[in-house]
PDB file of C-alpha atoms in Angstrom:
ATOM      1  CA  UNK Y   1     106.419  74.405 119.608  1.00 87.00           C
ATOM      2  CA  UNK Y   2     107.571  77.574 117.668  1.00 90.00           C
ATOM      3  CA  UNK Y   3     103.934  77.816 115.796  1.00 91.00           C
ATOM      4  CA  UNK Y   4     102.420  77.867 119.661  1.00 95.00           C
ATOM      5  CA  UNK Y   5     105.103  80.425 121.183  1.00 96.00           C
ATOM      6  CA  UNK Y   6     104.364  82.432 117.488  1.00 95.00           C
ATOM      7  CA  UNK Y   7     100.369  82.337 118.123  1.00 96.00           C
ATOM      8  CA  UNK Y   8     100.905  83.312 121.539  1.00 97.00           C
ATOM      9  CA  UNK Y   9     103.247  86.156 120.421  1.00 97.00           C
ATOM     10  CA  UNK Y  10     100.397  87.507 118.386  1.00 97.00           C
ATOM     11  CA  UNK Y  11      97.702  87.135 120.932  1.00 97.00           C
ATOM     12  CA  UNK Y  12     100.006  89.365 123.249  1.00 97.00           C
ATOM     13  CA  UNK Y  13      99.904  91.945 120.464  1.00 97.00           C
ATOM     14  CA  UNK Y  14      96.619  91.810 119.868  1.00 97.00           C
ATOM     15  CA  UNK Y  15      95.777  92.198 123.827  1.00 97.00           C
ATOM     16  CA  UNK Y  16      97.883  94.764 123.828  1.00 96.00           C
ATOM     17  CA  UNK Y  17      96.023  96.452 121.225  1.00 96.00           C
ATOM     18  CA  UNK Y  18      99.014  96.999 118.666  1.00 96.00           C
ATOM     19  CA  UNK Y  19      97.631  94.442 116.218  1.00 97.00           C
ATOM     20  CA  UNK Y  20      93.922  93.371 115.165  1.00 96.00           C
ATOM     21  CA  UNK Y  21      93.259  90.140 113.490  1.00 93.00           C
ATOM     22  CA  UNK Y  22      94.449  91.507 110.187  1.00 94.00           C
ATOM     23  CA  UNK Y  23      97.828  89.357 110.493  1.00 94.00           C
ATOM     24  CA  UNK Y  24      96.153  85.881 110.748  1.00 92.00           C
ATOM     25  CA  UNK Y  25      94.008  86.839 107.555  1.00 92.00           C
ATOM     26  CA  UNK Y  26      96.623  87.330 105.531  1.00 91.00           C
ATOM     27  CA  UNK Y  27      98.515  84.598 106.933  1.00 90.00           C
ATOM     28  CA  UNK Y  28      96.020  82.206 106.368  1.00 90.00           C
ATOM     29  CA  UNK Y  29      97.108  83.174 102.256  1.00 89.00           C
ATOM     30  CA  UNK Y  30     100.243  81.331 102.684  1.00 83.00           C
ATOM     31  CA  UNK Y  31     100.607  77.879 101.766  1.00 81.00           C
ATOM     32  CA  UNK Y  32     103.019  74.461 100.724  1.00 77.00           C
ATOM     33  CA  UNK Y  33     103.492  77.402  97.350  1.00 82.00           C
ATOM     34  CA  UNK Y  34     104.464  80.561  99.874  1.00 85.00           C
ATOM     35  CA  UNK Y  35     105.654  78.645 102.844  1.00 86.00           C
ATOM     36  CA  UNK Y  36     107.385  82.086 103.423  1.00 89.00           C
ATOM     37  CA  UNK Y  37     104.928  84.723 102.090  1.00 91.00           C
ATOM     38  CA  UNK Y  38     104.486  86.243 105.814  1.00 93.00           C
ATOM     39  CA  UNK Y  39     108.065  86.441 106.300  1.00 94.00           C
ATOM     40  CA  UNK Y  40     108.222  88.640 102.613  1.00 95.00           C
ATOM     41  CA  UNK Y  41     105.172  90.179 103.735  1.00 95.00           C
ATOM     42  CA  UNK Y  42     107.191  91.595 106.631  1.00 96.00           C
ATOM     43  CA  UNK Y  43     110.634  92.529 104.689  1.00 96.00           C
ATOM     44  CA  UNK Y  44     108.299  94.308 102.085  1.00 96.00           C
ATOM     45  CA  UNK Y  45     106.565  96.250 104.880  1.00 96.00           C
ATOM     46  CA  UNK Y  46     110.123  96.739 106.699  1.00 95.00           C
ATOM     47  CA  UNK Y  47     111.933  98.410 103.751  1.00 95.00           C
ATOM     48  CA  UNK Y  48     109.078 100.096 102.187  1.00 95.00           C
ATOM     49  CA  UNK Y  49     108.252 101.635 105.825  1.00 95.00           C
ATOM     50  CA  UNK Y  50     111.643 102.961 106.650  1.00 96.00           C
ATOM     51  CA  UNK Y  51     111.748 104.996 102.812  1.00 97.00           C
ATOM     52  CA  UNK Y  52     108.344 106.594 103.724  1.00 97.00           C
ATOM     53  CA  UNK Y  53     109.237 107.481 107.295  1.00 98.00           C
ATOM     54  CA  UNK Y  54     112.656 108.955 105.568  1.00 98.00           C
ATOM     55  CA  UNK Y  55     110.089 110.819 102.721  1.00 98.00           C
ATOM     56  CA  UNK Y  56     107.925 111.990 105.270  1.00 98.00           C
ATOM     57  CA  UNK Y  57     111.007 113.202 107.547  1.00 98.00           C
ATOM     58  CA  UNK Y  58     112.108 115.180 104.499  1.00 98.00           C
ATOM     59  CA  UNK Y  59     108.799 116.394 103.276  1.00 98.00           C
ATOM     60  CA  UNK Y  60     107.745 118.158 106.878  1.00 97.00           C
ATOM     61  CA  UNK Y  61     110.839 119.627 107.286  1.00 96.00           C
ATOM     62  CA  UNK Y  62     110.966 121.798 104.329  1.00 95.00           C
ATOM     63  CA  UNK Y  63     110.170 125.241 103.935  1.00 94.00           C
ATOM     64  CA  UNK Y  64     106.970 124.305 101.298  1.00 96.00           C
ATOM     65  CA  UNK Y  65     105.092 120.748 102.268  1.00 97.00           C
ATOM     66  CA  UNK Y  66     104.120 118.456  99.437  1.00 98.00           C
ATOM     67  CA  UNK Y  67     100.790 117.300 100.481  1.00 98.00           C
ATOM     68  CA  UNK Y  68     100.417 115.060  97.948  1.00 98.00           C
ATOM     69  CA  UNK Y  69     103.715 113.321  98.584  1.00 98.00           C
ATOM     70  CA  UNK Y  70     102.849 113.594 102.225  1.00 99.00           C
ATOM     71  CA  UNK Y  71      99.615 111.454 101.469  1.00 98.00           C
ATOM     72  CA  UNK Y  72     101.050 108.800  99.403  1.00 98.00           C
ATOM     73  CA  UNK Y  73     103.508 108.260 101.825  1.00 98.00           C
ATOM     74  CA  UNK Y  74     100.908 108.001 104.799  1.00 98.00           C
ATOM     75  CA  UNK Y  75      98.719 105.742 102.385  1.00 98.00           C
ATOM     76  CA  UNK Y  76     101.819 103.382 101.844  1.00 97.00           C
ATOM     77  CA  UNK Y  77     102.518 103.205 105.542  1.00 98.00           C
ATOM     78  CA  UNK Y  78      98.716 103.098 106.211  1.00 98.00           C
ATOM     79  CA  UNK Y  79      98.744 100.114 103.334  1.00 96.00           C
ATOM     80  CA  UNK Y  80     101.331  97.773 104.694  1.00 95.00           C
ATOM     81  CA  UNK Y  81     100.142  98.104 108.094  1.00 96.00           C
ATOM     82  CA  UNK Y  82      96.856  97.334 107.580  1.00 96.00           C
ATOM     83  CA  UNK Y  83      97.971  93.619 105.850  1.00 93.00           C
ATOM     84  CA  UNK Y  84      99.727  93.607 108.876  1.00 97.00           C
ATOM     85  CA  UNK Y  85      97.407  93.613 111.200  1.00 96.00           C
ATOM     86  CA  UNK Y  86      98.731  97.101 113.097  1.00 97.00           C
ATOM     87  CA  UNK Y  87      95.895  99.047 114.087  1.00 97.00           C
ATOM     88  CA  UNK Y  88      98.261 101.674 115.963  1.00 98.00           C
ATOM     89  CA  UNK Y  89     100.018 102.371 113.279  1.00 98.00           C
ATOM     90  CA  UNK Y  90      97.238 102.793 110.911  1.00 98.00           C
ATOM     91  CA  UNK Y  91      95.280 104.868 112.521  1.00 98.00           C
ATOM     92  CA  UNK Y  92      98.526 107.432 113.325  1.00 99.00           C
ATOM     93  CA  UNK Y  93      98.762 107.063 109.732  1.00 99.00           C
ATOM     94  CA  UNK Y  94      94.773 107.597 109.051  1.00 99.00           C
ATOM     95  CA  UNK Y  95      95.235 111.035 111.041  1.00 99.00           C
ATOM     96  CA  UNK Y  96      98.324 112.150 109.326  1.00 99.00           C
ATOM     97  CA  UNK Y  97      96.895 111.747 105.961  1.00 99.00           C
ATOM     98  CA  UNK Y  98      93.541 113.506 107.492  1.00 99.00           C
ATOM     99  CA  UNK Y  99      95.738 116.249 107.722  1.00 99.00           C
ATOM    100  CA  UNK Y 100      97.955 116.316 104.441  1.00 99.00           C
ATOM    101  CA  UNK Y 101      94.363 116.521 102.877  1.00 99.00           C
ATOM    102  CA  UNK Y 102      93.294 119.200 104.852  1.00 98.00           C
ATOM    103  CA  UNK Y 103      97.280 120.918 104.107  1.00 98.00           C
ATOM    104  CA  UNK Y 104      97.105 122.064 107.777  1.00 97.00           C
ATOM    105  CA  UNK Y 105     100.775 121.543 108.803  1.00 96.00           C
ATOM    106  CA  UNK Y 106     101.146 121.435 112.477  1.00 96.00           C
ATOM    107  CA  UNK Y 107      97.969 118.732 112.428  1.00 98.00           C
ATOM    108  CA  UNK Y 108     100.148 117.000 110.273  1.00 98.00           C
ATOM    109  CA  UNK Y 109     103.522 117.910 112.539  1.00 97.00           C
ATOM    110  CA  UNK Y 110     101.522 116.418 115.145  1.00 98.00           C
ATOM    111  CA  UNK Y 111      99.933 113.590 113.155  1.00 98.00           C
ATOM    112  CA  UNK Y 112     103.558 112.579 112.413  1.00 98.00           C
ATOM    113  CA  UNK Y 113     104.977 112.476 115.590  1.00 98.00           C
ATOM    114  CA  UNK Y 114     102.641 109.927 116.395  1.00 98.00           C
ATOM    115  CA  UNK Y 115     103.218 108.026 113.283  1.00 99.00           C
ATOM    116  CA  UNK Y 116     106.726 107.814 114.139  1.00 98.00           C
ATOM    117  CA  UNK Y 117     106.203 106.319 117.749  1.00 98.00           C
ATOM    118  CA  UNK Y 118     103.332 103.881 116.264  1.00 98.00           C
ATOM    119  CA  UNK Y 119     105.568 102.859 112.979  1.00 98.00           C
ATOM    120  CA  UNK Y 120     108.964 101.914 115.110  1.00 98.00           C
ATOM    121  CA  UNK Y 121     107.192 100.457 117.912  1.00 98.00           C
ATOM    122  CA  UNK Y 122     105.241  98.044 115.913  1.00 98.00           C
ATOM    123  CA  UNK Y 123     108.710  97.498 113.573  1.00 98.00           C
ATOM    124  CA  UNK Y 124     109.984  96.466 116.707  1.00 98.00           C
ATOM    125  CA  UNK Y 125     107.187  93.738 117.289  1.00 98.00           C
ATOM    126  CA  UNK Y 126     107.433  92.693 113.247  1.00 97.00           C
ATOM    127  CA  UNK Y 127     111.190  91.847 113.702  1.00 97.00           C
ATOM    128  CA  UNK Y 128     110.202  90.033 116.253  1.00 97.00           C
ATOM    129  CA  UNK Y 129     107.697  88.434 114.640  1.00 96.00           C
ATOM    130  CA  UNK Y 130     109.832  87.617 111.488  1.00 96.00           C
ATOM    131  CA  UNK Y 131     112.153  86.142 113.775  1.00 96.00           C
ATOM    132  CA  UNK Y 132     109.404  83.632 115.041  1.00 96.00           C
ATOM    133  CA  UNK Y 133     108.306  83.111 111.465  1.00 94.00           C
ATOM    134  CA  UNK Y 134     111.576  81.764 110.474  1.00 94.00           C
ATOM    135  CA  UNK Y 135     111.892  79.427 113.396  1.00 94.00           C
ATOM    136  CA  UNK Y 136     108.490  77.942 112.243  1.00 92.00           C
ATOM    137  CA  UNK Y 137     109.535  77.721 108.572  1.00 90.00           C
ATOM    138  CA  UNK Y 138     113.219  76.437 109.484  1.00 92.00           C
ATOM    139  CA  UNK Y 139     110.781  73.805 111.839  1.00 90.00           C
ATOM    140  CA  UNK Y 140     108.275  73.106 109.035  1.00 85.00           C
ATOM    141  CA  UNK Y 141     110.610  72.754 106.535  1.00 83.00           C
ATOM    142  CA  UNK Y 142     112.637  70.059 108.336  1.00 84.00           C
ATOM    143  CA  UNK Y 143     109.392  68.275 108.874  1.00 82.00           C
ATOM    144  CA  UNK Y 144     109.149  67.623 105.420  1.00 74.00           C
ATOM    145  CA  UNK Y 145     112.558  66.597 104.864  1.00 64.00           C
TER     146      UNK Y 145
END
């Protein structure tokens, strides 16, 4: 029951177009050995995602931009979301480190904004989505006793 209402979770994303099929593939790595590797996967992505959109915050904002800070950050957000399976936010973050390399600062101004309203929407959607995780691990693991 939760592993159908999870599956049909993600096939709403997916039709929505905030994920690709990214998520499945790496959740077809876990296993009886990482019953919970999606649900790290997530908390990783979570807490790593929230320091870079504080970095990136900081680095915009001051009087001389760090491009190369700028475009590790991007890549890390870029990084995570991609293992994730969102597509939104990985191409906001393609752009915005399309402009750090180019060091043109209102494309990346711009290229941020949108970053922003990608990276929390699809947090949103992976809390969510932990949320379900659990219930199937919780279900899975009482299963097996």
């Amino acid at each position: 029951m939760a592993r159908q209402r999870l599956q049909n979770y993600i096939d709403n994303l997916k039709n929505e177009g905030i994920m690709d099929g990214e998520y499945e593939e790496t959740r077809r790595s876990q296993n009886s050995n990482f019953p919970n590797l999606m649900m790290n996967v997530i908390d990783n992505f979570l807490n790593d995602g929230d320091n870079c959109m504080r970095e990136l915050a900081d680095l915009l904002s001051a009087r001389s931009v760090n491009y190369t800070k700028v475009t590790t950050a991007a890549h890390l957000i870029k990084g995570g979301g991609s293992s994730l399976g969102g597509c939104r936010v990985v191409a906001a973050a393609r752009a915005l480190i399309t402009a750090s390399l180019n060091r043109d600062k209102q494309s990346c101004e711009t290229s941020y904004e949108r970053v922003v309203n990608e990276y929390y929407h699809f947090r949103d959607k992976l809390r969510t989505l932990h949320q379900m995780e659990r219930a199937v691990f919780n279900q899975e693991s009482r299963r097996r006793g």
